[in-house]
mmCIF file of C-alpha atoms in Angstrom:
data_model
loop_
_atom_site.group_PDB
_atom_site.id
_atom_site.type_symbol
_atom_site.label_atom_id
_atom_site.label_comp_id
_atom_site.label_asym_id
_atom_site.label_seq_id
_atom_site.Cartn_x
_atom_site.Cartn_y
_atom_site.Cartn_z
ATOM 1 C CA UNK A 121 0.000 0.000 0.000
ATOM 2 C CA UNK A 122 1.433 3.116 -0.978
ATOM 3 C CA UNK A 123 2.221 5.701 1.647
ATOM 4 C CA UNK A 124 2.822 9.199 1.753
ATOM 5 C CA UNK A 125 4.438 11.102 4.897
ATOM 6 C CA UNK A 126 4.984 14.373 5.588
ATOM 7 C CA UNK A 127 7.665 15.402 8.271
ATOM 8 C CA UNK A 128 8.917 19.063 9.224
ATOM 9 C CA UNK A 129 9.118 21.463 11.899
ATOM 10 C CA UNK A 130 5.055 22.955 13.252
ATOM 11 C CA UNK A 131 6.406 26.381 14.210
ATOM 12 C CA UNK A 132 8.535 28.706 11.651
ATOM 13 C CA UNK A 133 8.768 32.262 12.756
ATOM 14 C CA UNK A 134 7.896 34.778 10.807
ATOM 15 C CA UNK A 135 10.575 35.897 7.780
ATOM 16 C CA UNK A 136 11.893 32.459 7.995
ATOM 17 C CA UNK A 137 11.709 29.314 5.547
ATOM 18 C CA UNK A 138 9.341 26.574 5.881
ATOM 19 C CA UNK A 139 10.573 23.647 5.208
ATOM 20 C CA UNK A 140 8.898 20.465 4.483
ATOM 21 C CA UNK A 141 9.497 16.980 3.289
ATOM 22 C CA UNK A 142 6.917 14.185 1.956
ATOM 23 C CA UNK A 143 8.360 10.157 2.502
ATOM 24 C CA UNK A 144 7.190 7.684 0.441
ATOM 25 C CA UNK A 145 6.709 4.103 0.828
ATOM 26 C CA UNK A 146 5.862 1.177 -0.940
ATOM 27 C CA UNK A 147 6.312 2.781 -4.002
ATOM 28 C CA UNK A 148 9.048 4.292 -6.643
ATOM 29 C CA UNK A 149 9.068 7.834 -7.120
ATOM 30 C CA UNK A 150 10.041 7.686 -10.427
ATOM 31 C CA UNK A 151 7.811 8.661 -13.584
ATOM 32 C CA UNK A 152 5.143 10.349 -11.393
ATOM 33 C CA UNK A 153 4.582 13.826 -10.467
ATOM 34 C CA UNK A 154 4.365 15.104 -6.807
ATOM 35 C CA UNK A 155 2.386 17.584 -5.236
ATOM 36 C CA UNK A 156 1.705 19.842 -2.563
ATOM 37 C CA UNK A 157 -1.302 20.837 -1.231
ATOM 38 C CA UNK A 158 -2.027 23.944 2.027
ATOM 39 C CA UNK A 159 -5.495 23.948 3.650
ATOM 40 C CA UNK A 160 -5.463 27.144 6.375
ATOM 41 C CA UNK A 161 -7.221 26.520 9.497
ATOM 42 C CA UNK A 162 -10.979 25.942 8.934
ATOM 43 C CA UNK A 163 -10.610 26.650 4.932
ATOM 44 C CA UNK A 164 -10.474 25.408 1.520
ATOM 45 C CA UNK A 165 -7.766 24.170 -0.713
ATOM 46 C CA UNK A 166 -4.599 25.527 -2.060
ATOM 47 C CA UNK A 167 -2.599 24.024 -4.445
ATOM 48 C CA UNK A 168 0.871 24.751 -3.913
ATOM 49 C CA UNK A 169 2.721 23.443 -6.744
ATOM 50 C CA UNK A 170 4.156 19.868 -7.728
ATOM 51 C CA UNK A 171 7.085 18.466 -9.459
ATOM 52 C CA UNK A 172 8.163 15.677 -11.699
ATOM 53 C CA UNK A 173 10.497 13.078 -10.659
ATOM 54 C CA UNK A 174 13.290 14.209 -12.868
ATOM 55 C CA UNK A 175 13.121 17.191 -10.772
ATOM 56 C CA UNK A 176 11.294 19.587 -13.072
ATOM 57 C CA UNK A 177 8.730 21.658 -11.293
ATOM 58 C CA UNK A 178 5.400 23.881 -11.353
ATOM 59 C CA UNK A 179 4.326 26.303 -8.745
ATOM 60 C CA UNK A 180 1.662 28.689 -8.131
ATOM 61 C CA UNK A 181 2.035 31.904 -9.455
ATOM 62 C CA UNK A 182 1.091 33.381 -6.002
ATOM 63 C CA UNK A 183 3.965 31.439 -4.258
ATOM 64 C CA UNK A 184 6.550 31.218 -7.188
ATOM 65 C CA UNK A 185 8.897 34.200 -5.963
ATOM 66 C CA UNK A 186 9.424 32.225 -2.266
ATOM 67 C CA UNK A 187 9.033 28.431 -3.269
ATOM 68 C CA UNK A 188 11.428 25.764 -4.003
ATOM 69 C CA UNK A 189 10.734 22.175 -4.464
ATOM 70 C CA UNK A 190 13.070 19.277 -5.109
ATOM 71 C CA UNK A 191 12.925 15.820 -5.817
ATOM 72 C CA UNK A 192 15.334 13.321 -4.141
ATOM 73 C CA UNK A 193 15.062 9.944 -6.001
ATOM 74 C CA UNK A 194 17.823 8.340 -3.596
ATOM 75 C CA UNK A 195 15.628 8.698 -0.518
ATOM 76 C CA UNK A 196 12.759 8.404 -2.633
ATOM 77 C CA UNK A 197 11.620 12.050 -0.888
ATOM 78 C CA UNK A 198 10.511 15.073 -2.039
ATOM 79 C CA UNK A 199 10.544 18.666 -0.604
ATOM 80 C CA UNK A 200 9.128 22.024 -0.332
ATOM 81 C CA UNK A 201 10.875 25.195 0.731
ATOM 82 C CA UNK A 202 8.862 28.408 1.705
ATOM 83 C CA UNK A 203 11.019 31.561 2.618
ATOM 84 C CA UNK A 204 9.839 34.713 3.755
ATOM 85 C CA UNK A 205 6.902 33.105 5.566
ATOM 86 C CA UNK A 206 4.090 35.372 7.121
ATOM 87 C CA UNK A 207 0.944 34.117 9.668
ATOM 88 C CA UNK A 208 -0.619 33.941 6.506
ATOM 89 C CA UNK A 209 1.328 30.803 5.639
ATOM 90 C CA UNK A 210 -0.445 28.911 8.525
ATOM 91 C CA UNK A 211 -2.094 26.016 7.375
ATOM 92 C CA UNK A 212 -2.309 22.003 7.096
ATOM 93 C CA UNK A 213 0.557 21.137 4.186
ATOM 94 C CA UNK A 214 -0.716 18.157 2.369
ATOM 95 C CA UNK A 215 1.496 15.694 0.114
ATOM 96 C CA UNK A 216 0.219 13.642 -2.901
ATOM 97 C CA UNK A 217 0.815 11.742 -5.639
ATOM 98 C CA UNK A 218 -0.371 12.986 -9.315
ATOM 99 C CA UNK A 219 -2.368 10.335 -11.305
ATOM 100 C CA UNK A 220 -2.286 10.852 -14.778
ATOM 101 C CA UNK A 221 -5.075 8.405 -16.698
ATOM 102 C CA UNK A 222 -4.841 7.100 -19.906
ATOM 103 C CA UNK A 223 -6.947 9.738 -21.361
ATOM 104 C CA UNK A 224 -4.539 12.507 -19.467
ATOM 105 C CA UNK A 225 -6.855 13.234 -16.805
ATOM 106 C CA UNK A 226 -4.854 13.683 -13.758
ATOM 107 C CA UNK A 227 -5.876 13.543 -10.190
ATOM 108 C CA UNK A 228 -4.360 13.462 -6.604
ATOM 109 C CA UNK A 229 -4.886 9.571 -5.672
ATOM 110 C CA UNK A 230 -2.406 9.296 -2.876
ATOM 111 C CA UNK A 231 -2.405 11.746 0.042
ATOM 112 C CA UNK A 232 -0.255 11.786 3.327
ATOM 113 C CA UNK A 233 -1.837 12.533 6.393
ATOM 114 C CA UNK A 234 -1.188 16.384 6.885
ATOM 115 C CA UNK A 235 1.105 18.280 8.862
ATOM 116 C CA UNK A 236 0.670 21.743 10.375
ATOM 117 C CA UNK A 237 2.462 24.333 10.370
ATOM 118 C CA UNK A 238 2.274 27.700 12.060
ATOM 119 C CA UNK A 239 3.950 30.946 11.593
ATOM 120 C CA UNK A 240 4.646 32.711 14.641
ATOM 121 C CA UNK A 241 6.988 34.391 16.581
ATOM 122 C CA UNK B 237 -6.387 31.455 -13.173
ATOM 123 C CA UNK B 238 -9.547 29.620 -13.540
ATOM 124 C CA UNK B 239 -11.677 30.130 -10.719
ATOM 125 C CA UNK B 240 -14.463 27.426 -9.322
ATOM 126 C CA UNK B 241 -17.305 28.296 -7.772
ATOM 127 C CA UNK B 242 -19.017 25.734 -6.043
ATOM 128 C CA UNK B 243 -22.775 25.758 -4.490
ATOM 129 C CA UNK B 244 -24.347 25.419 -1.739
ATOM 130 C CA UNK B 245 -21.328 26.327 0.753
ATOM 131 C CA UNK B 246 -22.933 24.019 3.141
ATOM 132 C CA UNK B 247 -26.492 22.277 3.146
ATOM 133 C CA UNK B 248 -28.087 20.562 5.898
ATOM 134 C CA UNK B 249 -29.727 16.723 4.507
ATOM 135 C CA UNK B 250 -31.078 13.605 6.215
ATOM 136 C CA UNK B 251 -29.783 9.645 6.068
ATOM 137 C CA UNK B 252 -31.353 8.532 2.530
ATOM 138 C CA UNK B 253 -31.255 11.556 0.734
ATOM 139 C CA UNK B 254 -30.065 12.366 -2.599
ATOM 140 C CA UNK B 255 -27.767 15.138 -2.866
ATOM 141 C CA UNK B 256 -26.539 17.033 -5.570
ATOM 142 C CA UNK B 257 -23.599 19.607 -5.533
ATOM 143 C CA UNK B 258 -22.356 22.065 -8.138
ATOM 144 C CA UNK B 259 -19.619 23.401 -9.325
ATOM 145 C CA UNK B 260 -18.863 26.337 -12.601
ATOM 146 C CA UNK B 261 -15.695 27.098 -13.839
ATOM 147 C CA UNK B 262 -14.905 30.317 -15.015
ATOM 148 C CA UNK B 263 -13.458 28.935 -18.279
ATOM 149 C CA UNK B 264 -13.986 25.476 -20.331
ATOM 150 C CA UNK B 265 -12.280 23.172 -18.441
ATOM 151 C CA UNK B 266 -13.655 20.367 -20.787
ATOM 152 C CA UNK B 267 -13.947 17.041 -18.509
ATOM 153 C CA UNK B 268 -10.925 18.021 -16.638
ATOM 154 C CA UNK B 269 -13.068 18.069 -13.020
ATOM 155 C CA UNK B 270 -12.538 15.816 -10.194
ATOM 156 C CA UNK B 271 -14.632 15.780 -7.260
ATOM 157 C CA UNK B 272 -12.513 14.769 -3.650
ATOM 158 C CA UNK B 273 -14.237 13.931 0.286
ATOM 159 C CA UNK B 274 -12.823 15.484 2.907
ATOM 160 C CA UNK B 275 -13.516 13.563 6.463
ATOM 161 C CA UNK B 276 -12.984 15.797 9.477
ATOM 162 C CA UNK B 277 -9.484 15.900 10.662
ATOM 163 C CA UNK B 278 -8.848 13.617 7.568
ATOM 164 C CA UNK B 279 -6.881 14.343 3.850
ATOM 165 C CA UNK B 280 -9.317 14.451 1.429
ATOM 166 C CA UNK B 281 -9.897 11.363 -0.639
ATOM 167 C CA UNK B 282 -10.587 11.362 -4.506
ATOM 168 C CA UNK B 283 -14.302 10.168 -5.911
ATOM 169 C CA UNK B 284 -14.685 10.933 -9.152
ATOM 170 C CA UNK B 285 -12.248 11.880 -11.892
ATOM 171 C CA UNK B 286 -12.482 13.308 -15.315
ATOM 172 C CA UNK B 287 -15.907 15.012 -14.404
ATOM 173 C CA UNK B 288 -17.829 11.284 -14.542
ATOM 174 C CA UNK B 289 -15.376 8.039 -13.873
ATOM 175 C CA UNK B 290 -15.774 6.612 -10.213
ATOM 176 C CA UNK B 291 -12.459 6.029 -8.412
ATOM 177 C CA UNK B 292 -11.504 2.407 -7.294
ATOM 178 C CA UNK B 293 -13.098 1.710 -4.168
ATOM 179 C CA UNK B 294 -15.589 4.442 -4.269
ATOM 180 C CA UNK B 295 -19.459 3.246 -3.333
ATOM 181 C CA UNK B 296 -21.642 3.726 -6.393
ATOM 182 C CA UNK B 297 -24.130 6.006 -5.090
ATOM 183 C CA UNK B 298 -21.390 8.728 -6.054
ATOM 184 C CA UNK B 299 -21.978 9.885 -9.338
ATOM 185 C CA UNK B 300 -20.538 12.648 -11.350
ATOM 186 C CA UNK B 301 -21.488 14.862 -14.795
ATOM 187 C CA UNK B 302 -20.834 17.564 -16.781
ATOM 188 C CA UNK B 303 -18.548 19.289 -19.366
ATOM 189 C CA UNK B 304 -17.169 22.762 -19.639
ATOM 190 C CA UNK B 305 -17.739 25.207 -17.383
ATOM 191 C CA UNK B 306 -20.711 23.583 -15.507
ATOM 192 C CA UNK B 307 -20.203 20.194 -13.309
ATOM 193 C CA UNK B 308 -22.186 17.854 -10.472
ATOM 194 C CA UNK B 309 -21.450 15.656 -7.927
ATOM 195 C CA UNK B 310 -24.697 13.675 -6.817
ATOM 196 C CA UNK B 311 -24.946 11.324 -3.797
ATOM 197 C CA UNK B 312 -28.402 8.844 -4.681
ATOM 198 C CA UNK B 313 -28.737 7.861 -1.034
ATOM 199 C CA UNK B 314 -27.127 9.664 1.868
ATOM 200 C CA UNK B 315 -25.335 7.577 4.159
ATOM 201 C CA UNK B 316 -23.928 8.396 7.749
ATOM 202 C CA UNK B 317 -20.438 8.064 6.451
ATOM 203 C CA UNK B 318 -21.170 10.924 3.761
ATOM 204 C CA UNK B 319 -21.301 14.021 6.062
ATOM 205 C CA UNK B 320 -17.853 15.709 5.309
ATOM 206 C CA UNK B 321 -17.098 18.591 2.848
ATOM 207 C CA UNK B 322 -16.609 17.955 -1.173
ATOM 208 C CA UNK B 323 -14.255 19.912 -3.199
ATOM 209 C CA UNK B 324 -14.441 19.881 -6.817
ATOM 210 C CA UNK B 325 -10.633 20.951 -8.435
ATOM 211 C CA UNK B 326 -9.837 21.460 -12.091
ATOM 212 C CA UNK B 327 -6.990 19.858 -13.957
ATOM 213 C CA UNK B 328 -7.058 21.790 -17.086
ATOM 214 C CA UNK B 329 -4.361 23.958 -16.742
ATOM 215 C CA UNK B 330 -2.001 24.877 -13.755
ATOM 216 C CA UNK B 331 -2.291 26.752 -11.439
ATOM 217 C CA UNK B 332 -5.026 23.781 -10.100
ATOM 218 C CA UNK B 333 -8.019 25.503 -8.786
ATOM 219 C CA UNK B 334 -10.098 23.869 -6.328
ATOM 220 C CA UNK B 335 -13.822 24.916 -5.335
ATOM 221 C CA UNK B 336 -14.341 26.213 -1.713
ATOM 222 C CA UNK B 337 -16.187 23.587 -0.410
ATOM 223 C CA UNK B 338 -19.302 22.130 0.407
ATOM 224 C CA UNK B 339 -20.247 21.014 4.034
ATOM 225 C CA UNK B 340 -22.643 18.274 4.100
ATOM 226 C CA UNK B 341 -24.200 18.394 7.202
ATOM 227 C CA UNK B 342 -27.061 16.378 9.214
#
């Protein structure tokens, strides 16, 4: 069964990077894409960005000038990195995995369990 | 961006019901809508992909149609382990959009 686990420090003061990273298990990395998904306290989704296993990645226009993600096929991990953080960055980060369907329809099939992270001083 | 709109925000319904949720995109996103559950306290969980194919595993009284801009997720019969909040997301183009939510309530 294919698992998916976030791990990362819950408290990042303010100005600081966030970072997180997203395990997973019973399955190879390779020739997927990865994703990362924020859900702020009591509201809807935000998709954060995701990146291929060669390393090549996407982000959210609204993020792009602080984010960073990386792929490490060795650990079979990938990461995110958030600088310049603000309280507004307070939220649950999600991990996934990207489905892609024969028809190209792509959907996030996997998901770890969530890990929260606050911003304060 | 393509922004989704989904409706009702919440709605209050009873063991047996059917329920229907809706969600417009601002652009034609062709079938490229899923549709996810999200338990309390859990991740959210995919139902239905490509606007209309059931995911592995999911109970068949989830059903999903539409195309373009306009898309629903309809539960036949309401069960107890329904009440939780459905997001519909599109695929079509990055940055993925998701709806805000509707809370399915007793």
């Amino acid at each position: 069964q294919v698992r998916l686990q976030e791990s990362g420090p819950g408290l990042v003061k303010p100005s600081e990077t966030l970072s997180l990273t997203c395990t997973v298990s019973n399955f190879s990395i390779y020739n997927y894409f990865w994703t990362w998904i924020r859900q702020p306290p009591g509201k809807g989704l935000e998709w954060i960005g995701h990146i291929y296993s060669s390393g090549v990645p996407n982000y959210n226009p609204s993020l792009k000038s602080r984010l960073s993600m990386s792929v490490d096929t060795s650990k079979n991990q990938f990461s995110l990195d958030l600088r310049s953080v603000t309280a507004a960055d307070t939220a649950l980060y999600y991990c996934a995995r990207v489905n892609i369907t024969v028809s190209g329809v792509s959907m996030m099939d996997v998901w770890g369990q969530g890990t929260a992270v606050t911003v304060s001083s | 961006d393509i922004q989704m709109t989904q409706s009702p925000s919440s709605l209050s319904a009873s063991v047996g019901d059917r329920v229907t949720i809706t969600c417009r995109a601002s652009q034609n996103i062709r079938d490229y809508l899923n549709w996810y559950q999200q338990e309390p306290g859990k991740a959210p969980k995919v139902l239905i992909f490509a606007a209309s194919s059931l995911q592995s595993g999911v109970p068949a009284r989830f059903s999903g149609s539409g195309s373009g801009t306009d898309f629903t997720l309809t539960i036949s019969s309401l069960q107890p382990e329904d009440f939780a909040t459905y997001f519909c997301q599109q695929t079509f183009m990055t940055p993925r959009t998701f709806g805000g939510g509707t809370k399915v309530e007793i």
